Amino acid sequence: MTVGQWGIRVPARQGEAMRQALIREGALDTLLKVRREGTDLILPVLAEREGAGRYEFEAHAGRDPLPRHELVGGIAILQEDDPAGAEKILASRPSLHTAVYAQGEVSGEYRTRELKILAGKPTTRTEVTEHGRRYTVDLAGAYFSARLSTERQRILDQVQEGEVILDMFAGVGPFAITLAAKASVIVAADLNPRAVELMLENIRKNRVENVVPVLADARRLAAVLSWKFDRIVMNLPLAGTEFLPDAFRLCRPGGAIHFYALVSTEGEHTARIQELGGTVIAERTVRSYSPGQWHAVYDIIRDQN
Ligand code: SAM
């Protein structure tokens, strides 16, 4: 019997080094066998990550494969309402405290989803460690995606020391707290009070002193902030286009905007960005969303006036 799971493809000669790295990270799915395809190996991993694709894997003999799930901190999120499977996941992964069933897609203004507790501690709150930073998240109360950790590091690499940054849709603060390592100050806004409450907790926990959390609708920022920002992060893929004109107003000429959008063709938003006075430096796929649709990030530079 084969099982569908996320997998990382590497040339066979790099397979052992990658396997060891995934074990150290706790990311390797040890219940499934590594696959060989030509000169490549495909290593099964527990959650979607940069460069991962979907593959079929054989289970190791005698090891019962676990139901499909995603991990966020100590919580396993199942795609089926399967209490017995949830118990099995908790028994096989001692670092987990709770298993939940994601009853629907991420939805609503706050971008949260309904979760049903299947097994373990009755909580949707957990702690996530990402590149040495710790975040308290509440999966039912505020948005958080562990899949964006590589993306946050990618933006951090582009930040120059001392930048003044705006995160328009900051959630519990993972972009803002990551970028704080190089920025002089970051204004981090969100309209979900629970997200801002957790952001405050995360600011304290990570001993960050240059993030200014703001409980506000991003629609109001251009009217009240007189600053011109060096860089703006816009991570609201389903509705971000509405906020682009305000982002251009808040960005200094020559400054950068990272605009996340749901797209179905490459270059879908380029004409609009040019019309607003921006140049697209790069457009990258962040993750797949549905057949024929994906989340893309446009790295934009605001043109000099
Ligand atoms: N950047 C965060 C992260 O990576 O975890 C959160 C991204 S989540 C996709 C979008 C966030 O935008 C949610 O936390 C939601 O509450 C917030 N949001 C939605 N509409 C907003 C608005 N008009 N103004 C400010 N925040 C908004």
mmCIF file of C-alpha atoms and ligand atoms in Angstrom:
data_model
loop_
_atom_site.group_PDB
_atom_site.id
_atom_site.type_symbol
_atom_site.label_atom_id
_atom_site.label_comp_id
_atom_site.label_asym_id
_atom_site.label_seq_id
_atom_site.Cartn_x
_atom_site.Cartn_y
_atom_site.Cartn_z
ATOM 1 C CA MET A 1 0.000 0.000 0.000
ATOM 2 C CA THR A 2 1.259 3.513 -0.740
ATOM 3 C CA VAL A 3 0.552 6.720 1.159
ATOM 4 C CA GLY A 4 0.487 10.296 -0.161
ATOM 5 C CA GLN A 5 2.919 12.581 1.672
ATOM 6 C CA TRP A 6 5.141 15.631 1.112
ATOM 7 C CA GLY A 7 8.606 14.769 -0.197
ATOM 8 C CA ILE A 8 11.915 16.517 -0.889
ATOM 9 C CA ARG A 9 13.777 15.463 -4.027
ATOM 10 C CA VAL A 10 17.599 15.488 -3.857
ATOM 11 C CA PRO A 11 20.386 13.959 -5.960
ATOM 12 C CA ALA A 12 21.206 10.542 -4.419
ATOM 13 C CA ARG A 13 24.718 11.646 -3.362
ATOM 14 C CA GLN A 14 23.172 14.359 -1.117
ATOM 15 C CA GLY A 15 20.527 11.978 0.253
ATOM 16 C CA GLU A 16 22.227 10.961 3.505
ATOM 17 C CA ALA A 17 23.180 14.540 4.458
ATOM 18 C CA MET A 18 19.595 15.671 3.776
ATOM 19 C CA ARG A 19 18.163 12.695 5.715
ATOM 20 C CA GLN A 20 20.316 13.559 8.758
ATOM 21 C CA ALA A 21 19.340 17.252 8.541
ATOM 22 C CA LEU A 22 15.632 16.352 8.378
ATOM 23 C CA ILE A 23 15.972 13.988 11.357
ATOM 24 C CA ARG A 24 17.685 16.751 13.388
ATOM 25 C CA GLU A 25 14.806 19.098 12.509
ATOM 26 C CA GLY A 26 12.197 16.439 13.388
ATOM 27 C CA ALA A 27 10.832 16.837 9.840
ATOM 28 C CA LEU A 28 11.488 13.372 8.342
ATOM 29 C CA ASP A 29 8.454 11.075 8.165
ATOM 30 C CA THR A 30 10.104 7.975 9.579
ATOM 31 C CA LEU A 31 7.072 5.770 8.983
ATOM 32 C CA LEU A 32 7.588 5.948 5.213
ATOM 33 C CA LYS A 33 10.339 4.607 2.974
ATOM 34 C CA VAL A 34 12.648 6.895 0.997
ATOM 35 C CA ARG A 35 11.887 6.608 -2.743
ATOM 36 C CA ARG A 36 14.410 6.339 -5.556
ATOM 37 C CA GLU A 37 13.679 7.902 -8.951
ATOM 38 C CA GLY A 38 16.535 7.638 -11.445
ATOM 39 C CA THR A 39 19.550 9.369 -9.870
ATOM 40 C CA ASP A 40 17.385 11.158 -7.268
ATOM 41 C CA LEU A 41 16.050 10.240 -3.847
ATOM 42 C CA ILE A 42 12.744 11.521 -2.499
ATOM 43 C CA LEU A 43 12.638 11.853 1.276
ATOM 44 C CA PRO A 44 9.203 11.871 2.965
ATOM 45 C CA VAL A 45 8.618 14.905 5.221
ATOM 46 C CA LEU A 46 5.881 15.579 7.751
ATOM 47 C CA ALA A 47 4.756 18.962 6.436
ATOM 48 C CA GLU A 48 4.840 21.075 3.303
ATOM 49 C CA ARG A 49 8.036 23.119 3.056
ATOM 50 C CA GLU A 50 10.036 25.034 0.468
ATOM 51 C CA GLY A 51 10.790 22.775 -2.512
ATOM 52 C CA ALA A 52 8.474 19.963 -1.345
ATOM 53 C CA GLY A 53 6.058 18.177 -3.689
ATOM 54 C CA ARG A 54 3.401 15.488 -3.240
ATOM 55 C CA TYR A 55 4.540 11.872 -3.779
ATOM 56 C CA GLU A 56 3.351 8.361 -3.045
ATOM 57 C CA PHE A 57 5.520 6.447 -0.527
ATOM 58 C CA GLU A 58 5.528 2.883 0.740
ATOM 59 C CA ALA A 59 5.208 2.430 4.500
ATOM 60 C CA HIS A 60 7.991 0.579 6.370
ATOM 61 C CA ALA A 61 6.906 -3.003 7.098
ATOM 62 C CA GLY A 62 5.220 -3.284 10.489
ATOM 63 C CA ARG A 63 4.869 0.495 10.838
ATOM 64 C CA ASP A 64 1.282 1.564 10.438
ATOM 65 C CA PRO A 65 1.217 4.818 8.430
ATOM 66 C CA LEU A 66 -0.365 7.754 10.256
ATOM 67 C CA PRO A 67 -3.331 9.699 8.857
ATOM 68 C CA ARG A 68 -2.319 12.742 6.815
ATOM 69 C CA HIS A 69 -1.616 15.721 9.044
ATOM 70 C CA GLU A 70 0.282 18.985 9.303
ATOM 71 C CA LEU A 71 2.265 20.062 12.357
ATOM 72 C CA VAL A 72 2.196 23.496 13.981
ATOM 73 C CA GLY A 73 4.252 23.494 17.174
ATOM 74 C CA GLY A 74 2.752 20.818 19.451
ATOM 75 C CA ILE A 75 -0.476 20.471 17.460
ATOM 76 C CA ALA A 76 -1.229 18.021 14.640
ATOM 77 C CA ILE A 77 -3.887 19.253 12.224
ATOM 78 C CA LEU A 78 -5.744 16.392 10.508
ATOM 79 C CA GLN A 79 -7.740 16.727 7.318
ATOM 80 C CA GLU A 80 -10.193 14.009 8.417
ATOM 81 C CA ASP A 81 -12.466 13.794 11.459
ATOM 82 C CA ASP A 82 -10.550 10.731 12.704
ATOM 83 C CA PRO A 83 -10.279 10.492 16.546
ATOM 84 C CA ALA A 84 -8.597 7.047 16.400
ATOM 85 C CA GLY A 85 -6.018 8.338 13.897
ATOM 86 C CA ALA A 86 -5.491 11.383 16.133
ATOM 87 C CA GLU A 87 -4.710 9.138 19.141
ATOM 88 C CA LYS A 88 -2.253 7.196 16.980
ATOM 89 C CA ILE A 89 -0.466 10.407 15.932
ATOM 90 C CA LEU A 90 -0.129 11.583 19.544
ATOM 91 C CA ALA A 91 1.135 8.155 20.650
ATOM 92 C CA SER A 92 3.798 8.088 17.932
ATOM 93 C CA ARG A 93 5.018 11.680 18.331
ATOM 94 C CA PRO A 94 5.680 12.464 22.017
ATOM 95 C CA SER A 95 6.437 16.140 21.298
ATOM 96 C CA LEU A 96 2.768 16.745 20.396
ATOM 97 C CA HIS A 97 0.123 17.697 22.971
ATOM 98 C CA THR A 98 -3.045 18.007 20.833
ATOM 99 C CA ALA A 99 -4.586 16.740 17.601
ATOM 100 C CA VAL A 100 -7.327 18.714 15.865
ATOM 101 C CA TYR A 101 -9.483 18.377 12.777
ATOM 102 C CA ALA A 102 -9.538 21.405 10.432
ATOM 103 C CA GLN A 103 -13.243 21.594 9.653
ATOM 104 C CA GLY A 104 -12.947 24.224 6.955
ATOM 105 C CA GLU A 105 -10.586 26.375 4.972
ATOM 106 C CA VAL A 106 -8.976 29.524 6.381
ATOM 107 C CA SER A 107 -11.726 32.129 6.067
ATOM 108 C CA GLY A 108 -13.108 35.496 7.189
ATOM 109 C CA GLU A 109 -11.352 38.773 7.790
ATOM 110 C CA TYR A 110 -9.151 37.283 10.505
ATOM 111 C CA ARG A 111 -8.080 34.380 8.236
ATOM 112 C CA THR A 112 -8.784 31.700 10.850
ATOM 113 C CA ARG A 113 -10.429 28.298 10.571
ATOM 114 C CA GLU A 114 -12.708 26.185 12.707
ATOM 115 C CA LEU A 115 -10.947 23.416 14.553
ATOM 116 C CA LYS A 116 -12.368 20.445 16.414
ATOM 117 C CA ILE A 117 -10.260 18.903 19.169
ATOM 118 C CA LEU A 118 -9.816 15.176 18.425
ATOM 119 C CA ALA A 119 -7.309 14.055 21.053
ATOM 120 C CA GLY A 120 -4.931 15.304 23.747
ATOM 121 C CA LYS A 121 -5.055 18.576 25.663
ATOM 122 C CA PRO A 122 -8.170 20.634 24.783
ATOM 123 C CA THR A 123 -6.360 23.699 23.477
ATOM 124 C CA THR A 124 -5.584 25.393 20.150
ATOM 125 C CA ARG A 125 -2.728 27.353 21.734
ATOM 126 C CA THR A 126 0.824 26.155 21.197
ATOM 127 C CA GLU A 127 4.410 27.359 20.842
ATOM 128 C CA VAL A 128 6.269 27.327 17.537
ATOM 129 C CA THR A 129 10.037 27.707 17.177
ATOM 130 C CA GLU A 130 11.222 29.147 13.886
ATOM 131 C CA HIS A 131 14.890 29.954 13.186
ATOM 132 C CA GLY A 132 15.525 30.419 16.913
ATOM 133 C CA ARG A 133 12.495 32.664 17.460
ATOM 134 C CA ARG A 134 9.555 31.496 19.575
ATOM 135 C CA TYR A 135 5.949 32.325 18.830
ATOM 136 C CA THR A 136 2.862 31.608 20.875
ATOM 137 C CA VAL A 137 0.026 30.956 18.464
ATOM 138 C CA ASP A 138 -3.661 30.182 18.892
ATOM 139 C CA LEU A 139 -4.766 28.386 15.767
ATOM 140 C CA ALA A 140 -8.469 29.083 16.377
ATOM 141 C CA GLY A 141 -7.990 32.760 17.304
ATOM 142 C CA ALA A 142 -5.427 34.170 14.881
ATOM 143 C CA TYR A 143 -3.711 33.233 11.639
ATOM 144 C CA PHE A 144 -0.343 31.506 11.670
ATOM 145 C CA SER A 145 1.378 29.464 8.969
ATOM 146 C CA ALA A 146 4.590 27.570 9.629
ATOM 147 C CA ARG A 147 4.987 27.239 5.845
ATOM 148 C CA LEU A 148 6.096 30.876 5.575
ATOM 149 C CA SER A 149 9.258 30.471 7.658
ATOM 150 C CA THR A 150 11.575 30.300 4.606
ATOM 151 C CA GLU A 151 9.808 33.301 3.119
ATOM 152 C CA ARG A 152 10.411 35.348 6.279
ATOM 153 C CA GLN A 153 14.130 34.508 6.136
ATOM 154 C CA ARG A 154 14.221 35.449 2.436
ATOM 155 C CA ILE A 155 12.828 38.925 3.210
ATOM 156 C CA LEU A 156 15.207 39.317 6.178
ATOM 157 C CA ASP A 157 18.137 38.709 3.798
ATOM 158 C CA GLN A 158 16.997 41.707 1.728
ATOM 159 C CA VAL A 159 16.612 44.116 4.678
ATOM 160 C CA GLN A 160 19.394 46.705 5.118
ATOM 161 C CA GLU A 161 20.476 47.653 8.656
ATOM 162 C CA GLY A 162 18.345 50.480 10.094
ATOM 163 C CA GLU A 163 15.355 50.253 7.760
ATOM 164 C CA VAL A 164 11.946 51.594 8.809
ATOM 165 C CA ILE A 165 9.415 48.875 7.959
ATOM 166 C CA LEU A 166 5.628 48.516 7.887
ATOM 167 C CA ASP A 167 3.897 45.117 8.186
ATOM 168 C CA MET A 168 0.304 45.884 7.146
ATOM 169 C CA PHE A 169 -1.173 42.466 8.073
ATOM 170 C CA ALA A 170 1.079 41.316 10.887
ATOM 171 C CA GLY A 171 -0.938 38.541 12.573
ATOM 172 C CA VAL A 172 0.864 37.297 15.714
ATOM 173 C CA GLY A 173 4.023 39.053 14.500
ATOM 174 C CA PRO A 174 6.293 36.485 12.790
ATOM 175 C CA PHE A 175 7.400 38.744 9.890
ATOM 176 C CA ALA A 176 7.805 41.806 12.140
ATOM 177 C CA ILE A 177 9.745 39.932 14.839
ATOM 178 C CA THR A 178 12.001 38.292 12.223
ATOM 179 C CA LEU A 179 12.768 41.576 10.441
ATOM 180 C CA ALA A 180 13.356 43.349 13.779
ATOM 181 C CA ALA A 181 16.850 41.824 13.788
ATOM 182 C CA LYS A 182 17.961 44.391 11.185
ATOM 183 C CA ALA A 183 15.335 47.160 11.156
ATOM 184 C CA SER A 184 15.433 50.293 13.282
ATOM 185 C CA VAL A 185 11.673 50.205 13.802
ATOM 186 C CA ILE A 186 8.728 48.172 12.518
ATOM 187 C CA VAL A 187 5.084 49.210 12.663
ATOM 188 C CA ALA A 188 3.034 45.989 12.747
ATOM 189 C CA ALA A 189 -0.723 46.318 12.217
ATOM 190 C CA ASP A 190 -3.573 43.842 12.414
ATOM 191 C CA LEU A 191 -7.299 44.289 12.972
ATOM 192 C CA ASN A 192 -7.747 41.044 14.926
ATOM 193 C CA PRO A 193 -7.466 41.882 18.667
ATOM 194 C CA ARG A 194 -6.448 38.290 19.505
ATOM 195 C CA ALA A 195 -3.613 38.476 16.953
ATOM 196 C CA VAL A 196 -2.330 41.742 18.443
ATOM 197 C CA GLU A 197 -2.590 40.315 21.973
ATOM 198 C CA LEU A 198 -0.440 37.334 20.908
ATOM 199 C CA MET A 199 1.925 39.648 19.019
ATOM 200 C CA LEU A 200 2.567 41.563 22.271
ATOM 201 C CA GLU A 201 3.303 38.258 24.011
ATOM 202 C CA ASN A 202 5.683 37.277 21.191
ATOM 203 C CA ILE A 203 7.459 40.648 21.230
ATOM 204 C CA ARG A 204 8.128 40.182 24.966
ATOM 205 C CA LYS A 205 9.101 36.533 24.600
ATOM 206 C CA ASN A 206 11.677 37.307 21.900
ATOM 207 C CA ARG A 207 12.947 40.415 23.756
ATOM 208 C CA VAL A 208 12.362 42.610 20.731
ATOM 209 C CA GLU A 209 12.318 46.363 21.395
ATOM 210 C CA ASN A 210 11.670 47.888 17.982
ATOM 211 C CA VAL A 211 8.250 46.513 16.953
ATOM 212 C CA VAL A 212 5.268 48.843 17.400
ATOM 213 C CA PRO A 213 2.086 46.714 17.462
ATOM 214 C CA VAL A 214 -1.007 48.507 16.202
ATOM 215 C CA LEU A 215 -4.580 47.253 16.460
ATOM 216 C CA ALA A 216 -5.997 48.850 13.322
ATOM 217 C CA ASP A 217 -7.563 48.316 9.953
ATOM 218 C CA ALA A 218 -4.791 48.771 7.379
ATOM 219 C CA ARG A 219 -7.231 50.988 5.436
ATOM 220 C CA ARG A 220 -6.653 53.699 8.054
ATOM 221 C CA LEU A 221 -2.849 53.656 8.119
ATOM 222 C CA ALA A 222 -2.167 55.989 5.170
ATOM 223 C CA ALA A 223 -4.374 58.667 6.764
ATOM 224 C CA VAL A 224 -2.637 58.628 10.164
ATOM 225 C CA LEU A 225 0.988 57.661 9.475
ATOM 226 C CA SER A 226 3.095 60.477 8.095
ATOM 227 C CA TRP A 227 6.209 58.274 7.777
ATOM 228 C CA LYS A 228 7.520 57.010 4.467
ATOM 229 C CA PHE A 229 8.653 53.423 4.938
ATOM 230 C CA ASP A 230 11.762 51.805 3.413
ATOM 231 C CA ARG A 231 9.939 48.480 3.130
ATOM 232 C CA ILE A 232 6.356 47.263 3.383
ATOM 233 C CA VAL A 233 5.157 43.675 3.854
ATOM 234 C CA MET A 234 1.626 42.950 2.568
ATOM 235 C CA ASN A 235 0.729 39.374 3.515
ATOM 236 C CA LEU A 236 -3.019 39.179 2.835
ATOM 237 C CA PRO A 237 -3.057 37.126 -0.381
ATOM 238 C CA LEU A 238 -6.811 37.069 -0.981
ATOM 239 C CA ALA A 239 -7.473 40.804 -0.673
ATOM 240 C CA GLY A 240 -4.121 42.552 -0.887
ATOM 241 C CA THR A 241 -4.773 44.325 -4.239
ATOM 242 C CA GLU A 242 -7.269 46.620 -2.538
ATOM 243 C CA PHE A 243 -4.469 47.883 -0.290
ATOM 244 C CA LEU A 244 -1.805 48.413 -2.986
ATOM 245 C CA PRO A 245 -2.546 52.157 -3.544
ATOM 246 C CA ASP A 246 -2.140 52.793 0.213
ATOM 247 C CA ALA A 247 1.084 50.776 0.277
ATOM 248 C CA PHE A 248 2.508 52.959 -2.516
ATOM 249 C CA ARG A 249 1.463 56.094 -0.572
ATOM 250 C CA LEU A 250 3.284 54.804 2.536
ATOM 251 C CA CYS A 251 6.458 53.647 0.748
ATOM 252 C CA ARG A 252 9.321 56.045 0.027
ATOM 253 C CA PRO A 253 10.513 56.390 -3.590
ATOM 254 C CA GLY A 254 13.075 53.635 -4.089
ATOM 255 C CA GLY A 255 11.588 51.631 -1.196
ATOM 256 C CA ALA A 256 10.479 47.983 -1.404
ATOM 257 C CA ILE A 257 7.041 46.369 -1.193
ATOM 258 C CA HIS A 258 6.541 42.604 -0.783
ATOM 259 C CA PHE A 259 3.057 41.989 -2.117
ATOM 260 C CA TYR A 260 1.517 38.514 -1.579
ATOM 261 C CA ALA A 261 -1.323 37.632 -3.929
ATOM 262 C CA LEU A 262 -3.438 34.723 -5.043
ATOM 263 C CA VAL A 263 -2.797 34.282 -8.781
ATOM 264 C CA SER A 264 -3.734 31.977 -11.603
ATOM 265 C CA THR A 265 -1.326 33.341 -14.207
ATOM 266 C CA GLU A 266 2.196 34.646 -13.920
ATOM 267 C CA GLY A 267 2.340 38.443 -14.203
ATOM 268 C CA GLU A 268 -1.339 38.806 -13.231
ATOM 269 C CA HIS A 269 -0.728 41.945 -11.142
ATOM 270 C CA THR A 270 2.244 43.441 -12.994
ATOM 271 C CA ALA A 271 0.242 45.977 -15.036
ATOM 272 C CA ARG A 272 -1.531 47.288 -11.894
ATOM 273 C CA ILE A 273 1.790 47.612 -10.050
ATOM 274 C CA GLN A 274 3.325 49.572 -12.958
ATOM 275 C CA GLU A 275 0.259 51.818 -13.112
ATOM 276 C CA LEU A 276 0.776 52.681 -9.415
ATOM 277 C CA GLY A 277 4.427 53.570 -10.053
ATOM 278 C CA GLY A 278 6.247 50.346 -9.200
ATOM 279 C CA THR A 279 8.698 47.992 -10.887
ATOM 280 C CA VAL A 280 8.424 44.247 -10.276
ATOM 281 C CA ILE A 281 11.910 42.965 -9.428
ATOM 282 C CA ALA A 282 10.806 39.352 -9.007
ATOM 283 C CA GLU A 283 7.656 37.272 -8.869
ATOM 284 C CA ARG A 284 7.979 33.983 -6.972
ATOM 285 C CA THR A 285 5.620 31.139 -6.136
ATOM 286 C CA VAL A 286 5.196 30.792 -2.375
ATOM 287 C CA ARG A 287 2.863 27.782 -2.293
ATOM 288 C CA SER A 288 0.097 26.096 -4.222
ATOM 289 C CA TYR A 289 -3.448 27.023 -3.216
ATOM 290 C CA SER A 290 -5.826 25.023 -5.431
ATOM 291 C CA PRO A 291 -5.512 23.421 -8.860
ATOM 292 C CA GLY A 292 -4.493 26.287 -11.168
ATOM 293 C CA GLN A 293 -4.055 28.848 -8.376
ATOM 294 C CA TRP A 294 -1.087 29.653 -6.167
ATOM 295 C CA HIS A 295 0.205 32.251 -3.725
ATOM 296 C CA ALA A 296 2.831 34.432 -5.338
ATOM 297 C CA VAL A 297 4.983 37.174 -3.899
ATOM 298 C CA TYR A 298 5.837 40.222 -5.990
ATOM 299 C CA ASP A 299 8.999 42.005 -4.863
ATOM 300 C CA ILE A 300 8.392 45.599 -5.962
ATOM 301 C CA ILE A 301 10.498 48.749 -5.940
ATOM 302 C CA ARG A 302 8.580 52.025 -5.847
ATOM 303 C CA ASP A 303 9.799 54.173 -8.735
ATOM 304 C CA GLN A 304 11.612 57.448 -7.971
ATOM 305 C CA ASN A 305 9.217 60.369 -8.526
HETATM 306 N N1 SAM B 1 1.638 38.108 8.287
HETATM 307 C C1 SAM B 1 1.035 37.226 9.255
HETATM 308 C C2 SAM B 1 1.705 35.862 9.208
HETATM 309 O O1 SAM B 1 2.482 35.612 8.295
HETATM 310 O O2 SAM B 1 1.439 35.050 10.093
HETATM 311 C C3 SAM B 1 -0.467 37.118 9.098
HETATM 312 C C4 SAM B 1 -0.959 36.930 7.691
HETATM 313 S S1 SAM B 1 -2.680 36.523 7.530
HETATM 314 C C5 SAM B 1 -2.693 35.848 5.919
HETATM 315 C C6 SAM B 1 -3.444 38.067 7.293
HETATM 316 C C7 SAM B 1 -3.684 38.890 8.552
HETATM 317 O O3 SAM B 1 -4.272 40.137 8.155
HETATM 318 C C8 SAM B 1 -4.639 38.276 9.560
HETATM 319 O O4 SAM B 1 -4.004 38.224 10.811
HETATM 320 C C9 SAM B 1 -5.861 39.232 9.595
HETATM 321 O O5 SAM B 1 -6.408 39.380 10.890
HETATM 322 C C10 SAM B 1 -5.247 40.513 9.098
HETATM 323 N N2 SAM B 1 -6.150 41.449 8.396
HETATM 324 C C11 SAM B 1 -7.151 41.153 7.535
HETATM 325 N N3 SAM B 1 -7.704 42.286 7.060
HETATM 326 C C12 SAM B 1 -7.026 43.324 7.629
HETATM 327 C C13 SAM B 1 -7.124 44.739 7.547
HETATM 328 N N4 SAM B 1 -8.039 45.331 6.791
HETATM 329 N N5 SAM B 1 -6.260 45.493 8.270
HETATM 330 C C14 SAM B 1 -5.325 44.908 9.075
HETATM 331 N N6 SAM B 1 -5.205 43.573 9.207
HETATM 332 C C15 SAM B 1 -6.019 42.780 8.500
#
